[in-house]
Amino acid sequence: MSNSAKIRTLKSVVNAIGFEGKSLLSINDLSDDQLYGLFELALQLEPWNRSVVPLATGNVISTLFFQPSTRTRMSFETAMHRLGGAVISEANPLVTSAAAKEESLPDMIKVVSKYANIIAMRHFDDVAAREAAPYSEVPVINCGWGHWEHPTQALLDLYTLYRTYGRIEGLKVCVASPDLIEARTGHSMAQGLARLGAKVYLASTKERRIPEEVMAKIAARGIKVEEVLDCSQDSFNELCSGMDMVYLPGCSAPKGAAAEAFKAIMDDYFLRFEMLDKVAKDQNRTIYVTHTLPRRAGEMDLRIDNSPHQLYFEAVSYSVSIRMALILSMLGM
Ligand code: CP
């Protein structure tokens, strides 16, 4: 196919997705068809993961990150550069922008939206971010807000799963963390997986189980997910031995006096390389593991990194084309 024919095909996929001018605050802002449309578009954009396809020339994305980030900010910026667009970035706005002079978030969003065509923002306070987003004149992307949602991390992890298996429906996936209250990626991913027909297991401590709001949204669609509470390391690994993928959204460990006790709880959710290896040998099947990263020392067995089970670094590659797809669908080409 010629380059111009390829671009015509891309345009028709963008049009079919129908997300022009829309914001992505929650994974539920995308319909199931739009999710699959983005997967299709990302697949077609993958050849340009490491080069340039100038489909967004003249457009600007602003990355406003009120919390630290390596992956999310850089992959959005890479995606826009690969599309031939430009980037204006605030990686520490509380120090380097007028937010340091107590400018309100709505004012900041309103102003930045006069410059940029898309705003990609991370914020520590999801309520403030959700209240400020409507002040934007351009689409806003939630790049991780408070403990609420991180929809583009879920989008890239869903895409990675789709690229690995060719489907999501029917796959067994365990979303696991001792603390699923604060796991914003886990909230978005559990909903995305359930909606696309995966059989979802949510493993956490009873005390820190997934918020009722997330469970209610899944239940409102008539979908059942299974909670598995207060695992031991043996029971956790037994559960995971029946999965197609184990999804580790990480968790923020407490500091000070509570740190040691939490370390012991984290140990109950330690995925054993030996279990993954045994299932591969005995059943001739691969249980894939992904972690949203960053990870802490002791959180997982590093032998997984160089094994066929590892998907977390693959996901980083896929993140560029799926974010290119999201940007194009918002711009409408
Ligand atoms: N997964 C993720 O959100 O990573 P960063 O914090 O590096 O963006």
Tab-separated table of C-alpha atoms in Angstrom, residues 112-323:
chain	number	residue	atom	x	y	z
A	112	VAL	CA	-3.067	26.666	28.709
A	113	SER	CA	-5.982	25.615	26.516
A	114	LYS	CA	-5.514	28.881	24.588
A	115	TYR	CA	-2.037	27.634	23.581
A	116	ALA	CA	-2.394	23.864	23.292
A	117	ASN	CA	-4.693	21.616	21.263
A	118	ILE	CA	-4.669	18.919	23.964
A	119	ILE	CA	-3.862	19.083	27.690
A	120	ALA	CA	-2.400	15.943	29.291
A	121	MET	CA	-2.413	16.436	33.059
A	122	ARG	CA	-1.378	14.455	36.135
A	123	HIS	CA	-2.643	15.739	39.465
A	124	PHE	CA	-2.562	14.626	43.087
A	125	ASP	CA	-6.163	15.759	43.720
A	126	ASP	CA	-8.729	14.069	41.501
A	127	VAL	CA	-11.596	16.241	42.727
A	128	ALA	CA	-9.733	19.469	41.893
A	129	ALA	CA	-8.685	18.056	38.509
A	130	ARG	CA	-12.214	16.934	37.645
A	131	GLU	CA	-13.590	20.356	38.622
A	132	ALA	CA	-10.952	22.182	36.555
A	133	ALA	CA	-11.180	20.068	33.374
A	134	PRO	CA	-14.406	21.701	32.059
A	135	TYR	CA	-12.594	25.066	31.982
A	136	SER	CA	-10.468	23.790	29.107
A	137	GLU	CA	-11.336	24.792	25.537
A	138	VAL	CA	-9.529	21.673	24.273
A	139	PRO	CA	-9.607	17.957	25.162
A	140	VAL	CA	-8.104	17.051	28.539
A	141	ILE	CA	-6.445	13.710	29.300
A	142	ASN	CA	-6.337	12.306	32.816
A	143	CYS	CA	-2.750	11.089	33.214
A	144	GLY	CA	-3.376	9.831	36.759
A	145	TRP	CA	-5.545	11.869	39.116
A	146	GLY	CA	-5.400	11.276	42.874
A	147	HIS	CA	-6.439	7.745	43.772
A	148	TRP	CA	-9.301	7.842	41.268
A	149	GLU	CA	-8.291	6.692	37.754
A	150	HIS	CA	-5.381	6.497	35.312
A	151	PRO	CA	-7.236	5.643	32.102
A	152	THR	CA	-4.404	5.841	29.565
A	153	GLN	CA	-2.285	3.387	31.593
A	154	ALA	CA	-5.244	0.991	31.437
A	155	LEU	CA	-5.645	1.748	27.728
A	156	LEU	CA	-2.034	0.805	26.997
A	157	ASP	CA	-2.221	-2.290	29.195
A	158	LEU	CA	-5.445	-3.389	27.490
A	159	TYR	CA	-3.755	-2.822	24.131
A	160	THR	CA	-0.722	-4.844	25.250
A	161	LEU	CA	-3.015	-7.705	26.264
A	162	TYR	CA	-4.859	-7.436	22.948
A	163	ARG	CA	-1.548	-7.507	21.023
A	164	THR	CA	-0.391	-10.515	23.054
A	165	TYR	CA	-3.510	-12.693	22.763
A	166	GLY	CA	-5.356	-11.100	19.828
A	167	ARG	CA	-8.378	-10.753	22.126
A	168	ILE	CA	-9.439	-9.781	25.631
A	169	GLU	CA	-12.774	-11.557	25.885
A	170	GLY	CA	-12.575	-14.746	27.913
A	171	LEU	CA	-9.097	-14.145	29.328
A	172	LYS	CA	-8.610	-14.663	33.062
A	173	VAL	CA	-6.839	-11.700	34.640
A	174	CYS	CA	-5.970	-11.084	38.286
A	175	VAL	CA	-5.536	-7.440	39.310
A	176	ALA	CA	-3.492	-7.711	42.491
A	177	SER	CA	-2.181	-5.354	45.136
A	178	PRO	CA	-2.353	-5.353	48.934
A	179	ASP	CA	-3.883	-1.896	48.535
A	180	LEU	CA	-6.502	-1.572	45.809
A	181	ILE	CA	-7.991	1.565	47.376
A	182	GLU	CA	-5.231	3.806	46.089
A	183	ALA	CA	-4.413	1.861	42.895
A	184	ARG	CA	-5.808	4.323	40.324
A	185	THR	CA	-4.553	2.213	37.428
A	186	GLY	CA	-6.182	-0.849	38.958
A	187	HIS	CA	-9.521	1.002	39.061
A	188	SER	CA	-9.369	1.914	35.349
A	189	MET	CA	-8.023	-1.488	34.313
A	190	ALA	CA	-10.577	-3.533	36.279
A	191	GLN	CA	-13.384	-1.641	34.550
A	192	GLY	CA	-11.801	-1.866	31.095
A	193	LEU	CA	-11.098	-5.583	31.413
A	194	ALA	CA	-14.561	-6.367	32.732
A	195	ARG	CA	-16.235	-4.345	29.982
A	196	LEU	CA	-14.273	-6.114	27.251
A	197	GLY	CA	-15.300	-9.519	28.581
A	198	ALA	CA	-12.288	-10.683	30.595
A	199	LYS	CA	-12.893	-12.770	33.710
A	200	VAL	CA	-11.545	-10.433	36.391
A	201	TYR	CA	-10.244	-11.357	39.848
A	202	LEU	CA	-9.386	-8.561	42.297
A	203	ALA	CA	-6.881	-9.681	44.932
A	204	SER	CA	-6.239	-7.362	47.868
A	205	THR	CA	-6.439	-7.155	51.611
A	206	LYS	CA	-9.955	-6.857	52.991
A	207	GLU	CA	-9.016	-3.600	54.666
A	208	ARG	CA	-7.770	-2.063	51.392
A	209	ARG	CA	-10.205	-3.663	48.894
A	210	ILE	CA	-11.211	-1.893	45.680
A	211	PRO	CA	-13.566	1.083	46.288
A	212	GLU	CA	-17.295	0.458	46.237
A	213	GLU	CA	-17.610	3.131	43.502
A	214	VAL	CA	-15.578	0.997	41.093
A	215	MET	CA	-17.467	-2.189	41.959
A	216	ALA	CA	-20.788	-0.369	41.555
A	217	LYS	CA	-19.865	0.903	38.085
A	218	ILE	CA	-18.947	-2.612	36.970
A	219	ALA	CA	-22.086	-4.105	38.536
A	220	ALA	CA	-24.262	-1.440	36.869
A	221	ARG	CA	-23.277	-2.971	33.530
A	222	GLY	CA	-24.425	-6.396	34.731
A	223	ILE	CA	-20.849	-7.713	34.907
A	224	LYS	CA	-19.520	-9.868	37.747
A	225	VAL	CA	-15.949	-9.686	38.989
A	226	GLU	CA	-14.565	-11.773	41.816
A	227	GLU	CA	-12.839	-10.319	44.857
A	228	VAL	CA	-10.257	-12.532	46.587
A	229	LEU	CA	-9.381	-11.020	49.946
A	230	ASP	CA	-6.565	-11.479	52.459
A	231	CYS	CA	-4.389	-13.909	50.488
A	232	SER	CA	-1.398	-15.761	51.849
A	233	GLN	CA	1.580	-16.076	49.505
A	234	ASP	CA	0.563	-19.704	48.817
A	235	SER	CA	-3.080	-18.910	48.118
A	236	PHE	CA	-2.129	-15.896	45.972
A	237	ASN	CA	0.182	-17.975	43.808
A	238	GLU	CA	-2.417	-20.748	43.601
A	239	LEU	CA	-4.947	-18.168	42.329
A	240	CYS	CA	-2.451	-16.754	39.807
A	241	SER	CA	-1.576	-20.217	38.486
A	242	GLY	CA	-5.002	-20.281	36.830
A	243	MET	CA	-4.657	-16.857	35.146
A	244	ASP	CA	-3.722	-15.776	31.631
A	245	MET	CA	-2.294	-12.543	32.993
A	246	VAL	CA	-1.416	-11.135	36.408
A	247	TYR	CA	-1.763	-7.353	36.555
A	248	LEU	CA	0.207	-5.559	39.254
A	249	PRO	CA	-0.806	-1.901	39.612
A	250	GLY	CA	1.639	-1.416	42.494
A	251	CYS	CA	0.783	0.398	45.678
A	252	SER	CA	2.116	3.182	47.820
A	253	ALA	CA	3.689	1.670	50.917
A	254	PRO	CA	3.360	3.601	54.164
A	255	LYS	CA	6.468	5.074	55.730
A	256	GLY	CA	7.603	5.123	59.367
A	257	ALA	CA	6.144	2.775	61.965
A	258	ALA	CA	3.669	1.113	59.604
A	259	ALA	CA	6.326	0.303	56.981
A	260	GLU	CA	7.523	-3.023	58.447
A	261	ALA	CA	3.998	-4.362	58.929
A	262	PHE	CA	3.110	-3.403	55.371
A	263	LYS	CA	6.220	-5.151	54.025
A	264	ALA	CA	4.916	-8.394	55.541
A	265	ILE	CA	1.544	-7.882	53.826
A	266	MET	CA	3.275	-7.129	50.510
A	267	ASP	CA	5.070	-10.440	50.865
A	268	ASP	CA	1.670	-12.204	50.706
A	269	TYR	CA	1.260	-10.770	47.178
A	270	PHE	CA	4.714	-11.763	45.935
A	271	LEU	CA	4.412	-13.579	42.607
A	272	ARG	CA	6.781	-16.545	42.524
A	273	PHE	CA	8.843	-17.127	39.414
A	274	GLU	CA	8.848	-20.851	40.292
A	275	MET	CA	5.043	-20.981	39.974
A	276	LEU	CA	5.120	-19.298	36.538
A	277	ASP	CA	7.864	-21.648	35.401
A	278	LYS	CA	6.054	-24.766	36.668
A	279	VAL	CA	2.824	-23.870	34.861
A	280	ALA	CA	4.810	-23.243	31.666
A	281	LYS	CA	6.520	-26.648	31.924
A	282	ASP	CA	3.551	-28.712	33.157
A	283	GLN	CA	0.799	-27.105	31.086
A	284	ASN	CA	2.746	-25.654	28.165
A	285	ARG	CA	1.167	-22.233	28.627
A	286	THR	CA	2.524	-18.825	29.527
A	287	ILE	CA	1.100	-16.738	32.333
A	288	TYR	CA	1.942	-13.159	31.426
A	289	VAL	CA	2.805	-10.614	34.078
A	290	THR	CA	2.545	-6.900	33.809
A	291	HIS	CA	3.333	-4.203	36.327
A	292	THR	CA	2.405	-0.597	35.641
A	293	LEU	CA	5.806	0.532	36.970
A	294	PRO	CA	7.569	2.079	38.744
A	295	ARG	CA	8.179	-0.874	41.081
A	296	ARG	CA	9.963	-1.067	44.370
A	297	ALA	CA	12.735	-3.449	45.390
A	298	GLY	CA	11.228	-6.644	46.752
A	299	GLU	CA	7.878	-6.125	45.082
A	300	MET	CA	8.381	-8.786	42.435
A	301	ASP	CA	10.810	-11.484	41.358
A	302	LEU	CA	13.268	-9.839	38.973
A	303	ARG	CA	13.856	-13.150	37.188
A	304	ILE	CA	10.537	-12.434	35.431
A	305	ASP	CA	12.253	-9.555	33.580
A	306	ASN	CA	14.196	-11.889	31.302
A	307	SER	CA	11.533	-14.547	30.911
A	308	PRO	CA	8.684	-15.069	28.423
A	309	HIS	CA	6.236	-13.989	31.180
A	310	GLN	CA	7.345	-10.353	31.163
A	311	LEU	CA	4.970	-7.866	29.509
A	312	TYR	CA	5.773	-4.649	31.391
A	313	PHE	CA	8.583	-3.486	29.138
A	314	GLU	CA	6.626	-4.558	26.031
A	315	ALA	CA	3.810	-2.340	27.322
A	316	VAL	CA	6.157	0.660	27.349
A	317	SER	CA	6.724	0.203	23.597
A	318	TYR	CA	3.019	-0.240	22.890
A	319	SER	CA	2.264	2.894	24.921
A	320	VAL	CA	3.615	5.159	22.189
A	321	SER	CA	1.393	3.964	19.353
A	322	ILE	CA	-1.756	3.740	21.495
A	323	ARG	CA	-1.137	7.296	22.745
